[in-house]
């Protein structure tokens, strides 16, 4: 049996996280190693490895995640903009194999990303 990911352990309440939003489908919490003044991680509670593994049946869930991210950004007042991204696979820098979006704000972001 494979080890649960660190994010699955957060969903299950086995390790603590600074949770900023939760509903039946998803969870958002502060990144432990923030790369911006605000750096949140948004995850589905359903175990999905990455955006690559999304199925047709996950379309409503994927849309929900986008709107939750947008709502958090509005609620926290990211009026100057924010960045929402997901790393898919090793070359993109994905370290935790549970689909997640980074929601970053509070400083200017360069393009292209490193
Ligand atoms: P990625 O490289 O896209 O897989 O991003 C994984 C993110 O998870 C990184 O930004 C980590 O800092 C973050 N992270 C890892 N462990 C934890 C944790 N226990 N609580 C909050 N964030 C975490």
Short mmCIF file of N, CA, C and O and ligand atoms in Angstrom, two decimals:
data_model
loop_
_atom_site.label_atom_id
_atom_site.label_comp_id
_atom_site.label_asym_id
_atom_site.label_seq_id
_atom_site.Cartn_x
_atom_site.Cartn_y
_atom_site.Cartn_z
N UNK A 1 0.83 -1.20 0.00
CA UNK A 1 0.00 0.00 0.00
C UNK A 1 0.88 1.26 0.00
O UNK A 1 1.89 1.30 0.70
N UNK A 2 0.48 2.25 -0.80
CA UNK A 2 1.30 3.46 -0.86
C UNK A 2 1.00 4.37 0.33
O UNK A 2 -0.10 4.40 0.86
N UNK A 3 2.03 5.10 0.70
CA UNK A 3 1.90 6.07 1.81
C UNK A 3 0.93 7.18 1.41
O UNK A 3 0.95 7.64 0.27
N UNK A 4 0.08 7.64 2.34
CA UNK A 4 -0.74 8.82 2.02
C UNK A 4 0.15 10.04 1.81
O UNK A 4 1.20 10.16 2.45
N UNK A 5 -0.26 10.90 0.90
CA UNK A 5 0.51 12.13 0.70
C UNK A 5 0.32 13.05 1.90
O UNK A 5 -0.62 12.88 2.70
N UNK A 6 1.20 14.03 1.99
CA UNK A 6 1.11 14.99 3.10
C UNK A 6 -0.24 15.73 3.05
O UNK A 6 -0.83 16.03 4.09
N UNK A 7 -0.77 15.95 1.84
CA UNK A 7 -2.04 16.66 1.74
C UNK A 7 -3.21 15.76 2.16
O UNK A 7 -4.18 16.24 2.76
N UNK A 8 -3.12 14.47 1.86
CA UNK A 8 -4.15 13.55 2.34
C UNK A 8 -4.14 13.50 3.87
O UNK A 8 -5.21 13.45 4.52
N UNK A 9 -2.97 13.59 4.44
CA UNK A 9 -2.87 13.57 5.90
C UNK A 9 -3.48 14.84 6.51
O UNK A 9 -4.05 14.81 7.59
N UNK A 10 -3.36 15.96 5.78
CA UNK A 10 -4.00 17.20 6.24
C UNK A 10 -5.52 17.06 6.14
O UNK A 10 -6.26 17.42 7.07
N UNK A 11 -6.01 16.51 5.02
CA UNK A 11 -7.46 16.28 4.85
C UNK A 11 -8.00 15.43 6.01
O UNK A 11 -9.06 15.72 6.58
N UNK A 12 -7.25 14.40 6.35
CA UNK A 12 -7.70 13.47 7.39
C UNK A 12 -7.51 14.01 8.81
O UNK A 12 -7.89 13.35 9.78
N UNK A 13 -6.86 15.17 8.91
CA UNK A 13 -6.62 15.76 10.23
C UNK A 13 -5.49 15.12 10.99
O UNK A 13 -5.35 15.33 12.21
N UNK A 14 -4.66 14.36 10.29
CA UNK A 14 -3.54 13.68 10.95
C UNK A 14 -2.36 14.61 11.21
O UNK A 14 -1.56 14.37 12.12
N UNK A 15 -2.24 15.65 10.38
CA UNK A 15 -1.23 16.67 10.66
C UNK A 15 -1.90 18.04 10.56
O UNK A 15 -2.87 18.21 9.81
N UNK A 16 -1.40 19.00 11.32
CA UNK A 16 -2.07 20.30 11.37
C UNK A 16 -1.78 21.14 10.13
O UNK A 16 -0.77 20.96 9.46
N UNK A 17 -2.70 22.05 9.85
CA UNK A 17 -2.50 23.04 8.80
C UNK A 17 -3.31 24.27 9.18
O UNK A 17 -4.30 24.16 9.92
N UNK A 18 -2.86 25.41 8.69
CA UNK A 18 -3.61 26.65 8.94
C UNK A 18 -4.66 26.77 7.85
O UNK A 18 -4.42 27.31 6.78
N UNK A 19 -5.84 26.23 8.15
CA UNK A 19 -6.92 26.14 7.16
C UNK A 19 -7.64 27.49 7.06
O UNK A 19 -8.02 28.07 8.08
N UNK A 20 -7.79 27.97 5.83
CA UNK A 20 -8.46 29.26 5.60
C UNK A 20 -9.84 29.07 4.98
O UNK A 20 -10.67 29.97 5.01
N UNK A 21 -10.09 27.90 4.37
CA UNK A 21 -11.40 27.63 3.78
C UNK A 21 -11.59 26.12 3.69
O UNK A 21 -10.64 25.38 3.39
N UNK A 22 -12.83 25.68 3.94
CA UNK A 22 -13.15 24.27 3.77
C UNK A 22 -14.61 24.13 3.40
O UNK A 22 -15.48 24.84 3.92
N UNK A 23 -14.89 23.22 2.46
CA UNK A 23 -16.27 22.80 2.21
C UNK A 23 -16.24 21.29 1.95
O UNK A 23 -15.23 20.64 2.20
N UNK A 24 -17.35 20.76 1.45
CA UNK A 24 -17.43 19.30 1.27
C UNK A 24 -16.40 18.79 0.27
O UNK A 24 -15.98 17.63 0.35
N UNK A 25 -16.02 19.64 -0.67
CA UNK A 25 -15.21 19.19 -1.80
C UNK A 25 -13.74 19.56 -1.72
O UNK A 25 -12.90 18.94 -2.38
N UNK A 26 -13.43 20.59 -0.95
CA UNK A 26 -12.05 21.09 -1.00
C UNK A 26 -11.61 21.74 0.29
O UNK A 26 -12.42 21.97 1.21
N UNK A 27 -10.33 22.04 0.30
CA UNK A 27 -9.69 22.59 1.50
C UNK A 27 -8.60 23.56 1.03
O UNK A 27 -7.87 23.26 0.07
N UNK A 28 -8.51 24.71 1.70
CA UNK A 28 -7.43 25.66 1.41
C UNK A 28 -6.70 25.97 2.71
O UNK A 28 -7.33 26.17 3.76
N UNK A 29 -5.38 25.98 2.63
CA UNK A 29 -4.57 26.22 3.83
C UNK A 29 -3.29 26.95 3.44
O UNK A 29 -2.91 27.01 2.26
N UNK A 30 -2.63 27.50 4.45
CA UNK A 30 -1.41 28.26 4.20
C UNK A 30 -0.26 27.32 3.83
O UNK A 30 -0.09 26.27 4.45
N UNK A 31 0.51 27.73 2.81
CA UNK A 31 1.69 26.96 2.44
C UNK A 31 2.73 27.07 3.56
O UNK A 31 2.93 28.14 4.13
N UNK A 32 3.37 25.96 3.85
CA UNK A 32 4.33 25.92 4.95
C UNK A 32 5.62 26.67 4.61
O UNK A 32 6.37 27.07 5.51
N UNK A 33 5.85 26.89 3.33
CA UNK A 33 7.07 27.56 2.86
C UNK A 33 6.68 28.66 1.86
O UNK A 33 6.92 28.55 0.66
N UNK A 34 6.07 29.74 2.38
CA UNK A 34 5.45 30.72 1.49
C UNK A 34 6.43 31.42 0.56
O UNK A 34 7.52 31.81 0.97
N UNK A 35 5.99 31.57 -0.69
CA UNK A 35 6.81 32.24 -1.71
C UNK A 35 6.30 33.64 -2.01
O UNK A 35 6.77 34.30 -2.95
N UNK A 36 5.35 34.10 -1.23
CA UNK A 36 4.77 35.44 -1.38
C UNK A 36 4.12 35.79 -0.05
O UNK A 36 3.91 34.90 0.79
N UNK A 37 3.80 37.07 0.17
CA UNK A 37 3.16 37.45 1.44
C UNK A 37 1.92 36.60 1.75
O UNK A 37 1.65 36.27 2.90
N UNK A 38 1.14 36.28 0.71
CA UNK A 38 0.07 35.28 0.88
C UNK A 38 0.36 34.13 -0.07
O UNK A 38 0.56 34.35 -1.28
N UNK A 39 0.41 32.94 0.45
CA UNK A 39 0.63 31.74 -0.37
C UNK A 39 -0.23 30.63 0.21
O UNK A 39 0.08 30.07 1.27
N UNK A 40 -1.32 30.35 -0.49
CA UNK A 40 -2.25 29.31 -0.05
C UNK A 40 -2.18 28.12 -0.98
O UNK A 40 -1.82 28.25 -2.16
N UNK A 41 -2.55 26.97 -0.44
CA UNK A 41 -2.68 25.73 -1.23
C UNK A 41 -4.15 25.34 -1.20
O UNK A 41 -4.76 25.27 -0.13
N UNK A 42 -4.69 25.10 -2.39
CA UNK A 42 -6.10 24.69 -2.51
C UNK A 42 -6.13 23.29 -3.10
O UNK A 42 -5.56 23.05 -4.18
N UNK A 43 -6.80 22.37 -2.41
CA UNK A 43 -6.83 20.97 -2.84
C UNK A 43 -8.25 20.42 -2.86
O UNK A 43 -9.07 20.80 -2.03
N UNK A 44 -8.51 19.49 -3.79
CA UNK A 44 -9.75 18.73 -3.68
C UNK A 44 -9.60 17.69 -2.58
O UNK A 44 -8.50 17.18 -2.34
N UNK A 45 -10.70 17.36 -1.90
CA UNK A 45 -10.62 16.28 -0.91
C UNK A 45 -10.50 14.93 -1.60
O UNK A 45 -9.93 13.98 -1.05
N UNK A 46 -11.02 14.85 -2.82
CA UNK A 46 -10.86 13.62 -3.60
C UNK A 46 -9.39 13.44 -3.95
O UNK A 46 -8.70 14.40 -4.32
N UNK A 47 -8.91 12.22 -3.83
CA UNK A 47 -7.51 11.96 -4.14
C UNK A 47 -7.31 11.87 -5.66
O UNK A 47 -7.69 10.89 -6.29
N UNK A 48 -6.70 12.93 -6.19
CA UNK A 48 -6.36 13.02 -7.62
C UNK A 48 -4.90 13.44 -7.65
O UNK A 48 -4.51 14.39 -6.97
N UNK A 49 -4.09 12.73 -8.41
CA UNK A 49 -2.65 12.97 -8.37
C UNK A 49 -2.28 14.35 -8.92
O UNK A 49 -1.47 15.08 -8.32
N UNK A 50 -2.84 14.68 -10.07
CA UNK A 50 -2.49 15.95 -10.70
C UNK A 50 -3.57 16.28 -11.71
O UNK A 50 -4.50 15.48 -11.94
N UNK A 51 -3.41 17.41 -12.38
CA UNK A 51 -4.39 17.79 -13.39
C UNK A 51 -4.44 16.75 -14.51
O UNK A 51 -5.47 16.57 -15.17
N UNK A 52 -3.33 16.03 -14.71
CA UNK A 52 -3.27 14.96 -15.71
C UNK A 52 -4.27 13.84 -15.44
O UNK A 52 -4.68 13.15 -16.36
N UNK A 53 -4.60 13.63 -14.19
CA UNK A 53 -5.45 12.50 -13.82
C UNK A 53 -6.92 12.89 -13.69
O UNK A 53 -7.75 12.07 -13.28
N UNK A 54 -7.26 14.14 -14.02
CA UNK A 54 -8.68 14.54 -13.97
C UNK A 54 -9.49 13.73 -14.97
O UNK A 54 -9.06 13.52 -16.10
N UNK A 55 -10.68 13.28 -14.55
CA UNK A 55 -11.60 12.53 -15.42
C UNK A 55 -12.76 13.45 -15.79
O UNK A 55 -12.99 14.47 -15.13
N UNK A 56 -13.51 13.02 -16.79
CA UNK A 56 -14.70 13.79 -17.20
C UNK A 56 -15.61 14.07 -16.00
O UNK A 56 -16.17 15.15 -15.87
N UNK A 57 -15.75 13.07 -15.13
CA UNK A 57 -16.66 13.23 -13.99
C UNK A 57 -16.15 14.30 -13.01
O UNK A 57 -16.90 14.75 -12.13
N UNK A 58 -14.88 14.69 -13.15
CA UNK A 58 -14.30 15.69 -12.25
C UNK A 58 -14.49 17.12 -12.75
O UNK A 58 -14.04 18.06 -12.08
N UNK A 59 -15.13 17.29 -13.90
CA UNK A 59 -15.29 18.63 -14.46
C UNK A 59 -15.98 19.58 -13.46
O UNK A 59 -15.49 20.69 -13.23
N UNK A 60 -17.08 19.18 -12.81
CA UNK A 60 -17.69 20.09 -11.84
C UNK A 60 -16.75 20.41 -10.67
O UNK A 60 -16.71 21.55 -10.20
N UNK A 61 -15.99 19.42 -10.24
CA UNK A 61 -15.04 19.63 -9.15
C UNK A 61 -13.96 20.63 -9.58
O UNK A 61 -13.61 21.55 -8.81
N UNK A 62 -13.44 20.46 -10.79
CA UNK A 62 -12.38 21.36 -11.27
C UNK A 62 -12.91 22.79 -11.36
O UNK A 62 -12.23 23.75 -10.95
N UNK A 63 -14.13 22.94 -11.84
CA UNK A 63 -14.72 24.28 -11.91
C UNK A 63 -14.94 24.86 -10.52
O UNK A 63 -14.72 26.04 -10.28
N UNK A 64 -15.36 24.01 -9.62
CA UNK A 64 -15.57 24.45 -8.23
C UNK A 64 -14.27 24.98 -7.64
O UNK A 64 -14.25 26.04 -6.98
N UNK A 65 -13.18 24.27 -7.88
CA UNK A 65 -11.88 24.70 -7.33
C UNK A 65 -11.51 26.09 -7.85
O UNK A 65 -11.03 26.94 -7.10
N UNK A 66 -11.76 26.33 -9.13
CA UNK A 66 -11.44 27.64 -9.70
C UNK A 66 -12.27 28.74 -9.05
O UNK A 66 -11.75 29.81 -8.71
N UNK A 67 -13.55 28.47 -8.86
CA UNK A 67 -14.39 29.51 -8.25
C UNK A 67 -14.06 29.71 -6.77
O UNK A 67 -14.10 30.85 -6.28
N UNK A 68 -13.71 28.64 -6.08
CA UNK A 68 -13.30 28.79 -4.68
C UNK A 68 -12.03 29.65 -4.62
O UNK A 68 -11.92 30.57 -3.78
N UNK A 69 -11.09 29.40 -5.51
CA UNK A 69 -9.85 30.21 -5.53
C UNK A 69 -10.20 31.68 -5.77
O UNK A 69 -9.71 32.58 -5.08
N UNK A 70 -11.07 31.92 -6.75
CA UNK A 70 -11.47 33.30 -7.05
C UNK A 70 -12.17 33.94 -5.85
O UNK A 70 -11.91 35.10 -5.51
N UNK A 71 -13.02 33.17 -5.18
CA UNK A 71 -13.74 33.72 -4.03
C UNK A 71 -12.80 34.04 -2.87
O UNK A 71 -12.97 35.05 -2.17
N UNK A 72 -11.82 33.17 -2.66
CA UNK A 72 -10.83 33.45 -1.60
C UNK A 72 -10.07 34.72 -1.94
O UNK A 72 -9.85 35.60 -1.09
N UNK A 73 -9.67 34.84 -3.21
CA UNK A 73 -8.92 36.03 -3.63
C UNK A 73 -9.75 37.30 -3.41
O UNK A 73 -9.24 38.32 -2.94
N UNK A 74 -11.04 37.22 -3.72
CA UNK A 74 -11.91 38.39 -3.50
C UNK A 74 -12.05 38.69 -2.02
O UNK A 74 -11.94 39.84 -1.59
N UNK A 75 -12.27 37.63 -1.24
CA UNK A 75 -12.50 37.81 0.19
C UNK A 75 -11.27 38.40 0.87
O UNK A 75 -11.37 39.23 1.77
N UNK A 76 -10.09 37.97 0.42
CA UNK A 76 -8.86 38.47 1.04
C UNK A 76 -8.42 39.80 0.44
O UNK A 76 -7.41 40.37 0.85
N UNK A 77 -9.16 40.27 -0.57
CA UNK A 77 -8.90 41.60 -1.11
C UNK A 77 -7.66 41.71 -1.96
O UNK A 77 -6.91 42.69 -1.86
N UNK A 78 -7.42 40.71 -2.81
CA UNK A 78 -6.25 40.74 -3.69
C UNK A 78 -6.56 41.65 -4.90
O UNK A 78 -6.56 41.21 -6.06
N UNK A 79 -6.78 42.93 -4.60
CA UNK A 79 -7.24 43.84 -5.64
C UNK A 79 -6.18 44.14 -6.69
O UNK A 79 -6.49 44.55 -7.81
N UNK A 80 -4.93 43.96 -6.33
CA UNK A 80 -3.85 44.25 -7.29
C UNK A 80 -3.49 43.03 -8.13
O UNK A 80 -2.54 43.09 -8.92
N UNK A 81 -4.18 41.94 -7.94
CA UNK A 81 -3.92 40.74 -8.72
C UNK A 81 -3.39 39.61 -7.87
O UNK A 81 -3.02 39.78 -6.71
N UNK A 82 -3.39 38.46 -8.46
CA UNK A 82 -2.90 37.27 -7.78
C UNK A 82 -2.52 36.25 -8.83
O UNK A 82 -2.84 36.40 -10.02
N UNK A 83 -1.81 35.23 -8.41
CA UNK A 83 -1.43 34.16 -9.34
C UNK A 83 -1.98 32.84 -8.83
O UNK A 83 -1.86 32.53 -7.63
N UNK A 84 -2.59 32.09 -9.74
CA UNK A 84 -3.15 30.78 -9.42
C UNK A 84 -2.48 29.79 -10.36
O UNK A 84 -2.54 29.95 -11.59
N UNK A 85 -1.81 28.78 -9.80
CA UNK A 85 -1.08 27.86 -10.67
C UNK A 85 -1.08 26.45 -10.10
O UNK A 85 -1.26 26.25 -8.90
N UNK A 86 -0.88 25.51 -11.00
CA UNK A 86 -0.69 24.13 -10.58
C UNK A 86 0.52 23.57 -11.29
O UNK A 86 0.72 23.81 -12.49
N UNK A 87 1.36 22.88 -10.55
CA UNK A 87 2.51 22.19 -11.14
C UNK A 87 2.08 20.76 -11.43
O UNK A 87 1.54 20.08 -10.55
N UNK A 88 2.31 20.33 -12.65
CA UNK A 88 1.90 18.97 -13.05
C UNK A 88 3.13 18.19 -13.47
O UNK A 88 3.72 18.45 -14.52
N UNK A 89 3.55 17.26 -12.62
CA UNK A 89 4.68 16.41 -12.97
C UNK A 89 6.01 16.97 -12.50
O UNK A 89 6.13 18.13 -12.11
N UNK A 90 7.00 16.09 -12.53
CA UNK A 90 8.33 16.40 -11.97
C UNK A 90 8.97 17.62 -12.61
O UNK A 90 9.52 18.49 -11.94
N UNK A 91 8.93 17.69 -13.94
CA UNK A 91 9.64 18.77 -14.61
C UNK A 91 9.02 20.13 -14.31
O UNK A 91 9.71 21.16 -14.35
N UNK A 92 7.75 20.13 -13.99
CA UNK A 92 7.08 21.39 -13.62
C UNK A 92 7.32 21.73 -12.15
O UNK A 92 6.94 22.81 -11.69
N UNK A 93 7.92 20.79 -11.41
CA UNK A 93 8.22 21.06 -10.00
C UNK A 93 7.20 20.52 -9.02
O UNK A 93 7.20 20.91 -7.85
N UNK A 94 6.34 19.60 -9.49
CA UNK A 94 5.36 19.02 -8.55
C UNK A 94 6.06 18.11 -7.56
O UNK A 94 6.73 17.15 -7.96
N UNK A 95 5.88 18.43 -6.28
CA UNK A 95 6.51 17.61 -5.23
C UNK A 95 5.49 16.78 -4.47
O UNK A 95 5.82 15.70 -3.99
N UNK A 96 4.29 17.32 -4.32
CA UNK A 96 3.24 16.59 -3.59
C UNK A 96 2.27 16.03 -4.62
O UNK A 96 1.66 16.78 -5.39
N UNK A 97 2.12 14.71 -4.62
CA UNK A 97 1.35 14.03 -5.67
C UNK A 97 -0.14 13.96 -5.31
O UNK A 97 -0.75 12.88 -5.28
N UNK A 98 -0.67 15.12 -5.00
CA UNK A 98 -2.12 15.31 -4.79
C UNK A 98 -2.42 16.65 -5.44
O UNK A 98 -1.81 17.67 -5.08
N UNK A 99 -3.33 16.65 -6.41
CA UNK A 99 -3.66 17.87 -7.16
C UNK A 99 -3.81 19.07 -6.22
O UNK A 99 -4.51 18.98 -5.21
N UNK A 100 -3.13 20.15 -6.56
CA UNK A 100 -3.26 21.36 -5.75
C UNK A 100 -3.01 22.59 -6.60
O UNK A 100 -2.24 22.55 -7.56
N UNK A 101 -3.66 23.67 -6.20
CA UNK A 101 -3.42 24.97 -6.81
C UNK A 101 -2.71 25.84 -5.78
O UNK A 101 -3.09 25.86 -4.61
N UNK A 102 -1.69 26.55 -6.25
CA UNK A 102 -1.05 27.58 -5.43
C UNK A 102 -1.79 28.89 -5.70
O UNK A 102 -1.98 29.26 -6.87
N UNK A 103 -2.17 29.57 -4.65
CA UNK A 103 -2.78 30.90 -4.77
C UNK A 103 -1.84 31.88 -4.08
O UNK A 103 -1.63 31.82 -2.86
N UNK A 104 -1.21 32.72 -4.91
CA UNK A 104 -0.16 33.61 -4.42
C UNK A 104 -0.55 35.06 -4.64
O UNK A 104 -1.11 35.41 -5.69
N UNK A 105 -0.23 35.90 -3.66
CA UNK A 105 -0.56 37.32 -3.79
C UNK A 105 0.30 38.13 -2.84
O UNK A 105 0.95 37.58 -1.93
N UNK A 106 0.32 39.45 -3.09
CA UNK A 106 0.99 40.35 -2.16
C UNK A 106 2.30 40.89 -2.65
O UNK A 106 2.96 41.65 -1.93
N UNK A 107 2.69 40.51 -3.86
CA UNK A 107 3.90 41.07 -4.47
C UNK A 107 3.77 40.91 -5.99
O UNK A 107 2.96 40.09 -6.46
N UNK A 108 4.57 41.65 -6.77
CA UNK A 108 4.53 41.45 -8.22
C UNK A 108 5.18 40.11 -8.57
O UNK A 108 6.12 39.68 -7.91
N UNK A 109 4.68 39.47 -9.61
CA UNK A 109 5.23 38.19 -10.08
C UNK A 109 5.80 38.37 -11.48
O UNK A 109 5.17 38.98 -12.34
N UNK A 110 6.96 37.80 -11.69
CA UNK A 110 7.60 37.91 -13.00
C UNK A 110 7.03 36.90 -14.00
O UNK A 110 6.35 35.96 -13.63
N UNK A 111 7.32 37.15 -15.26
CA UNK A 111 6.96 36.22 -16.32
C UNK A 111 8.06 36.22 -17.36
O UNK A 111 8.52 37.31 -17.71
N UNK A 112 8.55 35.11 -17.88
CA UNK A 112 8.08 33.77 -17.56
C UNK A 112 8.53 33.30 -16.19
O UNK A 112 9.51 33.83 -15.64
N UNK A 113 7.83 32.33 -15.63
CA UNK A 113 8.24 31.78 -14.33
C UNK A 113 9.56 31.04 -14.48
O UNK A 113 9.92 30.61 -15.56
N UNK A 114 10.27 30.91 -13.39
CA UNK A 114 11.59 30.27 -13.41
C UNK A 114 11.51 28.79 -13.68
O UNK A 114 10.46 28.19 -13.63
P1 LIG B 1 4.42 21.53 -5.49
O1 LIG B 1 5.90 21.75 -5.63
O2 LIG B 1 3.62 22.23 -6.55
O3 LIG B 1 4.07 20.07 -5.34
O4 LIG B 1 4.00 22.27 -4.16
C1 LIG B 1 3.91 21.64 -2.92
C2 LIG B 1 3.75 22.74 -1.91
O5 LIG B 1 3.30 22.17 -0.71
C3 LIG B 1 5.03 23.51 -1.59
O6 LIG B 1 4.83 24.90 -1.84
C4 LIG B 1 5.25 23.21 -0.11
O7 LIG B 1 5.80 24.30 0.59
C5 LIG B 1 3.85 22.88 0.36
N1 LIG B 1 3.79 22.02 1.55
C6 LIG B 1 4.46 20.87 1.77
N2 LIG B 1 4.13 20.36 2.96
C7 LIG B 1 3.21 21.20 3.49
C8 LIG B 1 2.49 21.22 4.72
N3 LIG B 1 2.62 20.26 5.66
N4 LIG B 1 1.64 22.25 4.96
C9 LIG B 1 1.49 23.22 4.04
N5 LIG B 1 2.14 23.26 2.86
C10 LIG B 1 3.00 22.26 2.60
#
